[in-house]
mmCIF file of C-alpha atoms and ligand atoms in Angstrom:
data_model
loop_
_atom_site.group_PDB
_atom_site.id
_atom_site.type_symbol
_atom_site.label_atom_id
_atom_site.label_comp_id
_atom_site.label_asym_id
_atom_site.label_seq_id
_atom_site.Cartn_x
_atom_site.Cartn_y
_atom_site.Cartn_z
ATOM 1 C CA UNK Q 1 18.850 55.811 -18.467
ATOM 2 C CA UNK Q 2 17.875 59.394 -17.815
ATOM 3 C CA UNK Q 3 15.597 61.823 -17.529
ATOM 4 C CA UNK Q 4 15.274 65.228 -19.003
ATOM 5 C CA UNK Q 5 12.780 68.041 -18.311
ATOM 6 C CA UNK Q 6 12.471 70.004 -21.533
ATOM 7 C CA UNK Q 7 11.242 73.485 -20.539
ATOM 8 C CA UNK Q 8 8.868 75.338 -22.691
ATOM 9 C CA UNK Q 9 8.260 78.836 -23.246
ATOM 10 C CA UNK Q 10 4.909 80.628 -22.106
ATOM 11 C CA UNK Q 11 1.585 78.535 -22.070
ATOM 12 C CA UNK Q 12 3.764 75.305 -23.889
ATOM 13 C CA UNK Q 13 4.161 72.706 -21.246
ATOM 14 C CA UNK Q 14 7.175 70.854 -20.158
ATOM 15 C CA UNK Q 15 8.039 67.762 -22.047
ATOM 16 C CA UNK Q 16 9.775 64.508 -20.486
ATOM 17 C CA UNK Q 17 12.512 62.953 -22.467
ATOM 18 C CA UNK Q 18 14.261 59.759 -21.276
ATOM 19 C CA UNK Q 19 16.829 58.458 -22.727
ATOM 20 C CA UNK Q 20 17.285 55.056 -22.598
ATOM 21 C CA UNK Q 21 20.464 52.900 -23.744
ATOM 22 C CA UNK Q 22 19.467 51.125 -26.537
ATOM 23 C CA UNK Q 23 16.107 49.539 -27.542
ATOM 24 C CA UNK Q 24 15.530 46.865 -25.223
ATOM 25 C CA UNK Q 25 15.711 49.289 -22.694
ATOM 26 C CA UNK Q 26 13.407 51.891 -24.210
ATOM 27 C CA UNK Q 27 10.821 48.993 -25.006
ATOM 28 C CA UNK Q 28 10.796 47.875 -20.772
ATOM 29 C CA UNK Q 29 10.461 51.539 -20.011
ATOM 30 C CA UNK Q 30 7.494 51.720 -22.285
ATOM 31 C CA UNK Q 31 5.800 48.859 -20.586
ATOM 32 C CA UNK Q 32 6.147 50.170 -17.525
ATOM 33 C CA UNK Q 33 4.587 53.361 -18.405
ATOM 34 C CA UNK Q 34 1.964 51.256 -20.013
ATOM 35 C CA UNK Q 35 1.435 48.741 -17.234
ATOM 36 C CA UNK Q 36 1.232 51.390 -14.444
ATOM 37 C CA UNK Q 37 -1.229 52.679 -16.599
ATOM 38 C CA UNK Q 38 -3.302 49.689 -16.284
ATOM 39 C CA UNK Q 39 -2.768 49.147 -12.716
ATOM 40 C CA UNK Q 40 -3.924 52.284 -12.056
ATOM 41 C CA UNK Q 41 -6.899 52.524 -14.177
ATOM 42 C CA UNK Q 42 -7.727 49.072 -15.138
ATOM 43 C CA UNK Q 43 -10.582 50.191 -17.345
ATOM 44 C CA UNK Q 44 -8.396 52.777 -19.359
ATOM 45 C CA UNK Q 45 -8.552 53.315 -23.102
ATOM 46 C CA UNK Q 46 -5.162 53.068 -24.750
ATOM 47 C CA UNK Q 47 -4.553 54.241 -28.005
ATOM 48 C CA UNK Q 48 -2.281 51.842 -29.697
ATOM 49 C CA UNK Q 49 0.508 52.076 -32.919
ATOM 50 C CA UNK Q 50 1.966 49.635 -35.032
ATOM 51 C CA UNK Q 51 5.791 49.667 -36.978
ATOM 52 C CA UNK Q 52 8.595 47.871 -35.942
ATOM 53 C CA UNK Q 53 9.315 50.720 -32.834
ATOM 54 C CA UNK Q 54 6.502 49.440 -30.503
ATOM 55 C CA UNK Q 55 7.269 45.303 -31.065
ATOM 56 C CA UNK Q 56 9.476 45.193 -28.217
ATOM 57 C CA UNK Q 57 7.082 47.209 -25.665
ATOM 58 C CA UNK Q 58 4.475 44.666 -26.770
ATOM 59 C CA UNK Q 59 6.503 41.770 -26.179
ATOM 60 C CA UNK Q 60 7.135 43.065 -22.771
ATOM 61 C CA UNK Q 61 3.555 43.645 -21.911
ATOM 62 C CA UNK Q 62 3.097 39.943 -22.927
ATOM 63 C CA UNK Q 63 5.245 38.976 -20.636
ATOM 64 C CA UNK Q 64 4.311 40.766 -17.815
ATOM 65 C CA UNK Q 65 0.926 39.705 -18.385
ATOM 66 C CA UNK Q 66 1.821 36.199 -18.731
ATOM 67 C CA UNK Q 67 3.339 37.361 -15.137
ATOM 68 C CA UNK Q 68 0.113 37.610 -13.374
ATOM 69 C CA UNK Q 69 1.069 41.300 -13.342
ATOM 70 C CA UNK Q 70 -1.728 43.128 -15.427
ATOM 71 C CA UNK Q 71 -5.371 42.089 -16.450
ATOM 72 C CA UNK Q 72 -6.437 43.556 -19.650
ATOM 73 C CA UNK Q 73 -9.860 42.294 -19.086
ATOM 74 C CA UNK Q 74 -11.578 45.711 -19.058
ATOM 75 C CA UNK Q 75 -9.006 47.809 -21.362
ATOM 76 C CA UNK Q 76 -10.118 49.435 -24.618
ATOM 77 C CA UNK Q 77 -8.259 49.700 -27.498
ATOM 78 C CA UNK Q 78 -8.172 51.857 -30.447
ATOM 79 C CA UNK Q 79 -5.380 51.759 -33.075
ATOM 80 C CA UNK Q 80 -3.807 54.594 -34.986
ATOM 81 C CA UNK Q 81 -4.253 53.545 -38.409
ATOM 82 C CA UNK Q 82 -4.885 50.767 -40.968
ATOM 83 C CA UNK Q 83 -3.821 50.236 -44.694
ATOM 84 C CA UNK Q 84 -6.546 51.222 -47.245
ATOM 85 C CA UNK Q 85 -7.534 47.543 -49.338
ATOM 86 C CA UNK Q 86 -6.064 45.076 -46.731
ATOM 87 C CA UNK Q 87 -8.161 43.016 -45.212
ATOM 88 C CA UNK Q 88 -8.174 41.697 -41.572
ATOM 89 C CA UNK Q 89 -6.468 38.225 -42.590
ATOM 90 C CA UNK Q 90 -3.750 39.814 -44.620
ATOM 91 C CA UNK Q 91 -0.044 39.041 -43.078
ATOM 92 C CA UNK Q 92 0.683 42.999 -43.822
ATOM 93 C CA UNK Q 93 -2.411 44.661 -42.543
ATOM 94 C CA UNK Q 94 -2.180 46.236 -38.710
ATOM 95 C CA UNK Q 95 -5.058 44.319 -38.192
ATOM 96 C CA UNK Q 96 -2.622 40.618 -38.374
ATOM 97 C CA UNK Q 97 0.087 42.650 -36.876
ATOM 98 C CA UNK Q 98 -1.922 43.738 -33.681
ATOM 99 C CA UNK Q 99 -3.133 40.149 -33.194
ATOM 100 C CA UNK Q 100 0.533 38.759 -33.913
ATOM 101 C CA UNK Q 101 2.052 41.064 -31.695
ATOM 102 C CA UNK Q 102 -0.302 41.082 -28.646
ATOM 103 C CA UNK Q 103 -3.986 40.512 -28.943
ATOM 104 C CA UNK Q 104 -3.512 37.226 -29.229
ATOM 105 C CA UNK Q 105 -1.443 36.746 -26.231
ATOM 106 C CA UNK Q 106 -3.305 38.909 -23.778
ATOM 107 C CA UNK Q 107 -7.275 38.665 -22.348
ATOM 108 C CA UNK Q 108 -8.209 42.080 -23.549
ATOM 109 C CA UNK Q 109 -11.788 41.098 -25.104
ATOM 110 C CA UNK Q 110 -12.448 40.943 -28.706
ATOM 111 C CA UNK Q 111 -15.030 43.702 -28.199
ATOM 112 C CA UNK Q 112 -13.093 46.052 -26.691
ATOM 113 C CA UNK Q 113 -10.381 46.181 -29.777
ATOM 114 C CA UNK Q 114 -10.838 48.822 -32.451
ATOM 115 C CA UNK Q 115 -8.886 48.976 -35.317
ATOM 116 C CA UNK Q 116 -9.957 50.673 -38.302
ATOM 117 C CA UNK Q 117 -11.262 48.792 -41.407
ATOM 118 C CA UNK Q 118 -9.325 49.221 -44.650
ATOM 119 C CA UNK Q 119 -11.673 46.964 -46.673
ATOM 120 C CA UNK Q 120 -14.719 49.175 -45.664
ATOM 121 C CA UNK Q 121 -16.654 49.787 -48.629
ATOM 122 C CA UNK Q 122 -17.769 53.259 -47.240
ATOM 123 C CA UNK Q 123 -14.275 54.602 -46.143
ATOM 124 C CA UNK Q 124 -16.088 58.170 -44.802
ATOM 125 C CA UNK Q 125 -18.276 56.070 -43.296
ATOM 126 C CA UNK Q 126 -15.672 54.153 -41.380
ATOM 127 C CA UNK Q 127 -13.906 57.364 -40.568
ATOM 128 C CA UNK Q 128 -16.671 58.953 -38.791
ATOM 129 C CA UNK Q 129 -17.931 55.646 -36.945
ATOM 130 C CA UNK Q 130 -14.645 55.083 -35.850
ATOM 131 C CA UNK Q 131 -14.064 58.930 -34.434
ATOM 132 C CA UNK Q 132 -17.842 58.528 -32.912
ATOM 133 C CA UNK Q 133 -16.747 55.312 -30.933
ATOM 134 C CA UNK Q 134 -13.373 57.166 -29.465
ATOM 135 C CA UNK Q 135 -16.129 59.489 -28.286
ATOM 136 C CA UNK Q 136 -18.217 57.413 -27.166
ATOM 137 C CA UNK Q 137 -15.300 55.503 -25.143
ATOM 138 C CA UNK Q 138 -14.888 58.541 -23.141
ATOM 139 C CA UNK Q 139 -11.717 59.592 -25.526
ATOM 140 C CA UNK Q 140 -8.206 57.832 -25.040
ATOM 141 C CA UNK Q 141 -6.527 57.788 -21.701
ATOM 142 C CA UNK Q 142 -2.760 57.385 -22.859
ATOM 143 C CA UNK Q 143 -1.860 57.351 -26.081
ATOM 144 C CA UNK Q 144 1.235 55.573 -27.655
ATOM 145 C CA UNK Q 145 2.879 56.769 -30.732
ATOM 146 C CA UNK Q 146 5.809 55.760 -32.702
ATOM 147 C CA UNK Q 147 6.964 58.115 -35.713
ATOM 148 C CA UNK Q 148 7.649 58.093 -38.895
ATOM 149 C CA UNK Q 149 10.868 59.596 -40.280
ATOM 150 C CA UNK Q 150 9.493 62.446 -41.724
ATOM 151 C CA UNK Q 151 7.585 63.188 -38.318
ATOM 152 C CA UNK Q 152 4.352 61.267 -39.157
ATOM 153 C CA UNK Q 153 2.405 60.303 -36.263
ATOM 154 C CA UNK Q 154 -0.121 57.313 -37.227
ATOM 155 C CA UNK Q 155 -0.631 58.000 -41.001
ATOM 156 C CA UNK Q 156 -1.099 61.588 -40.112
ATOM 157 C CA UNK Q 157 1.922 62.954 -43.119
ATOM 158 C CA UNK Q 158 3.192 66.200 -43.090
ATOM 159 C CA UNK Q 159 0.726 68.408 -44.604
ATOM 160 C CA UNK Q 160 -0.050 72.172 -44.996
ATOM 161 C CA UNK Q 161 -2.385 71.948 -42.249
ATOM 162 C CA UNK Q 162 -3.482 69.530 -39.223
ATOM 163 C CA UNK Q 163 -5.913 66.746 -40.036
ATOM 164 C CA UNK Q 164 -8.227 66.766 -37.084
ATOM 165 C CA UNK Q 165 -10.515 63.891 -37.834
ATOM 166 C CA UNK Q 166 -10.275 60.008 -38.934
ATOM 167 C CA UNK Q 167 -9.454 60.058 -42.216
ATOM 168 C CA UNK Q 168 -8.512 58.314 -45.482
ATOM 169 C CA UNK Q 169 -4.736 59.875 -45.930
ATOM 170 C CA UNK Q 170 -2.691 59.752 -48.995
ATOM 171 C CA UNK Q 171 1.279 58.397 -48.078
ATOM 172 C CA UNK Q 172 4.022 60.077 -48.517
ATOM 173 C CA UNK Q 173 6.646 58.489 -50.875
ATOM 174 C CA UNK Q 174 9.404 58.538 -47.770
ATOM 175 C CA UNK Q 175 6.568 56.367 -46.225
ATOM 176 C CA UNK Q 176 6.086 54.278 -48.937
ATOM 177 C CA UNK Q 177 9.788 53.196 -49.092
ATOM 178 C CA UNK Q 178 9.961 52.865 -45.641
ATOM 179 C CA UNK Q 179 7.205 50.583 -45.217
ATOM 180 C CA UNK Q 180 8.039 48.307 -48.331
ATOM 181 C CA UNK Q 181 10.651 46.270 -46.165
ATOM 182 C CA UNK Q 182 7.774 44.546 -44.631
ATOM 183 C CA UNK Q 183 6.333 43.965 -48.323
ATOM 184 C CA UNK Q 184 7.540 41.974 -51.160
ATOM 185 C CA UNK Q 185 8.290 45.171 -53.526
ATOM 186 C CA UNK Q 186 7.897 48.548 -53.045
ATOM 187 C CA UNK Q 187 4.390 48.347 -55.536
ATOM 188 C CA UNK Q 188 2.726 46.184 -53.495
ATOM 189 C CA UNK Q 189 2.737 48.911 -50.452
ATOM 190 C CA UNK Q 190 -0.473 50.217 -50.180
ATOM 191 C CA UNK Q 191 -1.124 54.250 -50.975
ATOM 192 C CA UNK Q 192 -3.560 55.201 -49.091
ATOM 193 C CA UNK Q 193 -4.464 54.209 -44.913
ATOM 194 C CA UNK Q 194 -7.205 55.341 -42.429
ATOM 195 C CA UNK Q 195 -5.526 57.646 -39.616
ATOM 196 C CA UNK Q 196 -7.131 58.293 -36.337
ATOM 197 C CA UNK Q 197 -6.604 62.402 -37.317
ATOM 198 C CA UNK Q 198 -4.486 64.802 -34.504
ATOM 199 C CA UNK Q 199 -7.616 65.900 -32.695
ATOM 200 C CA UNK Q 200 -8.313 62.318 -31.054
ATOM 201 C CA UNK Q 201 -4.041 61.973 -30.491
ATOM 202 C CA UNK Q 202 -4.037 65.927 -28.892
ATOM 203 C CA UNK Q 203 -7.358 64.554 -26.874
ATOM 204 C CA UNK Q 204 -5.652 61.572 -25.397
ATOM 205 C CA UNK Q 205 -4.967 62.075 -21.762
ATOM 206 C CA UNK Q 206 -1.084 60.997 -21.812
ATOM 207 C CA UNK Q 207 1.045 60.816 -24.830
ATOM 208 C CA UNK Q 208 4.090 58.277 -24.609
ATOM 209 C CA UNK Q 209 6.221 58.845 -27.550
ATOM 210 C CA UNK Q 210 8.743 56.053 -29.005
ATOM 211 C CA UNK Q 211 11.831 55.941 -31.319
ATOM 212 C CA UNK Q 212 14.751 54.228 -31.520
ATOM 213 C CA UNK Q 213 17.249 54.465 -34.392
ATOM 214 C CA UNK Q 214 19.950 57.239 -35.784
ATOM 215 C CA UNK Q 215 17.316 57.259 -38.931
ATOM 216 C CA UNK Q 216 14.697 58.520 -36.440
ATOM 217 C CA UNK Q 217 16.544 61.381 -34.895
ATOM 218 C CA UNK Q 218 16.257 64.582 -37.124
ATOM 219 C CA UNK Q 219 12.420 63.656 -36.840
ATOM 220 C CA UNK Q 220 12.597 63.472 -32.845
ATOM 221 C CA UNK Q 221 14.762 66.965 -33.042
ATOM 222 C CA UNK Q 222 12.019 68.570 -35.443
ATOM 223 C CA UNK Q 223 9.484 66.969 -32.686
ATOM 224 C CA UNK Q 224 10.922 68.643 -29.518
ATOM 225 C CA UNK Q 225 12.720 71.281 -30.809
ATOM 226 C CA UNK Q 226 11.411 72.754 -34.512
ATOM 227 C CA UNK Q 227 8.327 74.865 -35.213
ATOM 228 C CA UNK Q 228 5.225 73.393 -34.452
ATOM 229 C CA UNK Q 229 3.810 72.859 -38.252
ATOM 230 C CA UNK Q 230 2.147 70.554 -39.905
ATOM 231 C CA UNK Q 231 4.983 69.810 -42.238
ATOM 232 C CA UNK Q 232 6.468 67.929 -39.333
ATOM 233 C CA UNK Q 233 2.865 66.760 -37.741
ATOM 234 C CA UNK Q 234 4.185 64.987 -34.850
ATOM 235 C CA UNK Q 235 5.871 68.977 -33.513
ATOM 236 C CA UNK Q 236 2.171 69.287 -32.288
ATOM 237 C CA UNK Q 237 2.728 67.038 -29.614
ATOM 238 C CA UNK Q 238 4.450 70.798 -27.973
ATOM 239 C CA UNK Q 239 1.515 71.712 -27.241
ATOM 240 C CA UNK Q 240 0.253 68.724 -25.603
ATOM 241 C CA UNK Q 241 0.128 69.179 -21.854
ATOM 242 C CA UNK Q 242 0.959 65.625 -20.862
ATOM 243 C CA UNK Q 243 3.859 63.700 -22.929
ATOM 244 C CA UNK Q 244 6.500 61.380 -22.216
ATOM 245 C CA UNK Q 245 9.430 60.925 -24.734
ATOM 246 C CA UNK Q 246 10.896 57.423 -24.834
ATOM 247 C CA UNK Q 247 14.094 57.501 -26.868
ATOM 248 C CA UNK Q 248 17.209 55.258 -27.296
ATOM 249 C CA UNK Q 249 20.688 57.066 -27.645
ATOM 250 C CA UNK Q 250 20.674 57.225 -31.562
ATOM 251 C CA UNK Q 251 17.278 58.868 -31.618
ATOM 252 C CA UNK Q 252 17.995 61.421 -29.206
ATOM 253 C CA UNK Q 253 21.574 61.994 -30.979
ATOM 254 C CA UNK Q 254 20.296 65.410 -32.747
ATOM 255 C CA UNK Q 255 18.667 66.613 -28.999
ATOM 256 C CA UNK Q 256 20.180 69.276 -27.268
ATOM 257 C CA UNK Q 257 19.699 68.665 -23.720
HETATM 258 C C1 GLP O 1 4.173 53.635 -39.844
HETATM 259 C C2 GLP O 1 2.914 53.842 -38.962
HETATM 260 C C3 GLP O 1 3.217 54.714 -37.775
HETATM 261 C C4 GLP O 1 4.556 54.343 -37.208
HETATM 262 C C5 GLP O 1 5.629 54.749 -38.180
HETATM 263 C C6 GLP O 1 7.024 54.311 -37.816
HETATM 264 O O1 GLP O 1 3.974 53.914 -41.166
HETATM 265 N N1 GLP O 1 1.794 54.330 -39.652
HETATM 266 O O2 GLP O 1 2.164 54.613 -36.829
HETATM 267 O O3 GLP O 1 4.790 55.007 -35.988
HETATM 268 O O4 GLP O 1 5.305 54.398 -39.499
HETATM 269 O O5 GLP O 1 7.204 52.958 -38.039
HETATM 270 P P1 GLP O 1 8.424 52.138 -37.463
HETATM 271 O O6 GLP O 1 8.179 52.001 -35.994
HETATM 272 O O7 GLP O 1 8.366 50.809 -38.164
HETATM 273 O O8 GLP O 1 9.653 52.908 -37.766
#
């Protein structure tokens, strides 16, 4: 594993990139980051993603809670983003995929997870409730992020400007067939999905960033090293004074360091 110090220009801050071996060693690295979180502010707020990136860090966290090692009992959640018309029980929404993957194994309490509703009737209304209760948390004290391969951060898609708020996003067809291996055919992917917008992510406190995969790499370059635009959304995180860059080899393959 190592450690690089990418140095920005002017006002932009440094950013951390570590590269780890392969996946299994990115997704222990990510606990870690995520437990001393916890240990250090057992109340925090984490802002949490879904995809197959994170699986591994949660798996870990399981285990070290299973440990005795961390006590979720007064963590907050909030998750990225939900699928538009899935509802809570459905095998594909993040809602089942959250609970699969760690709710359900750890004693963070039912009332302190936040994920947003797909099925809401009132969608705007959703939106806004849910960016009133990140306020209302005190805003999101680390912040976990996988991305998409055409730099999406939650369902935030490359756009010609930044998103700031929650909001009901359209996907982008790179998206779509990305996401259908999870679903029986590419039509049954949902189109649209409820994004916590890039004003709550920039907010966060910490960002810890995660990819593994060769397929992830021109993103991850276009993330550190591109323009900051909002064709590639996740190139905002530049400006960010606090993130940590968790790669594997093949992800940080395109990386000049
Ligand atoms: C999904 C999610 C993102 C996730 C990304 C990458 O569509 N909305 O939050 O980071 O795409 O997913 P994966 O980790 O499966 O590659």
């Amino acid at each position: 594993m190592k450690l690089f110090i990418r140095k920005k220009e002017g006002e932009l801050k440094d950013m951390k990139i570590i590269v780890a071996k392969d996946y299994e060693e990115m997704s222990k690295k990510a606990a870690d980051f995520v437990a001393a979180q916890i240990i250090l502010k057992p109340d925090s707020v984490l802002g949490l993603p879904t995809g197959s990136t994170p699986v591994g860090m949660y798996r870990e966290l399981v285990k070290r809670y299973q440990a005795g090692d961390i006590d979720f009992s007064n963590v907050v959640t909030f998750n990225l983003d939900e699928y538009c018309g899935l509802d809570a029980e459905n095998p594909q929404s993040y809602h089942y995929f959250m609970m699969e993957n760690l709710f359900a194994h750890i004693n963070v309490p039912k009332q302190n997870i936040h994920i947003p509703s797909g099925s809401a009737l009132d969608i705007q209304k959703e939106c806004d409730q849910y960016e009133q209760k990140i306020k209302d948390a005190g805003g999101i004290d680390l912040q976990v992020l996988g991305i998409g391969r055409n730099g999406h951060i939650g369902f935030n898609e490359p756009a010609t400007y930044f998103e700031a708020k929650t909001h009901m996003g359209q996907l982008d067809e790179d998206t779509i067939r990305a996401n259908a291996r999870f679903f029986n055919s590419i039509e049954e992917v949902p189109k649209k999905a409820i994004s916590m917008g890039i004003r709550a992510i920039m907010q966060a406190r910490k960002i810890l960033l995660l990819a593994n995969g060769e397929e992830k790499a021109e993103a991850i370059y276009k993330t550190v090293q591109g323009a900051i635009v909002p064709q590639v959304p996740a190139s905002i995180l530049q400006l960010h004074p606090d993130v940590v860059i968790i790669l594997d080899e093949k992800a940080a393959d395109k990386l000049s360091l």
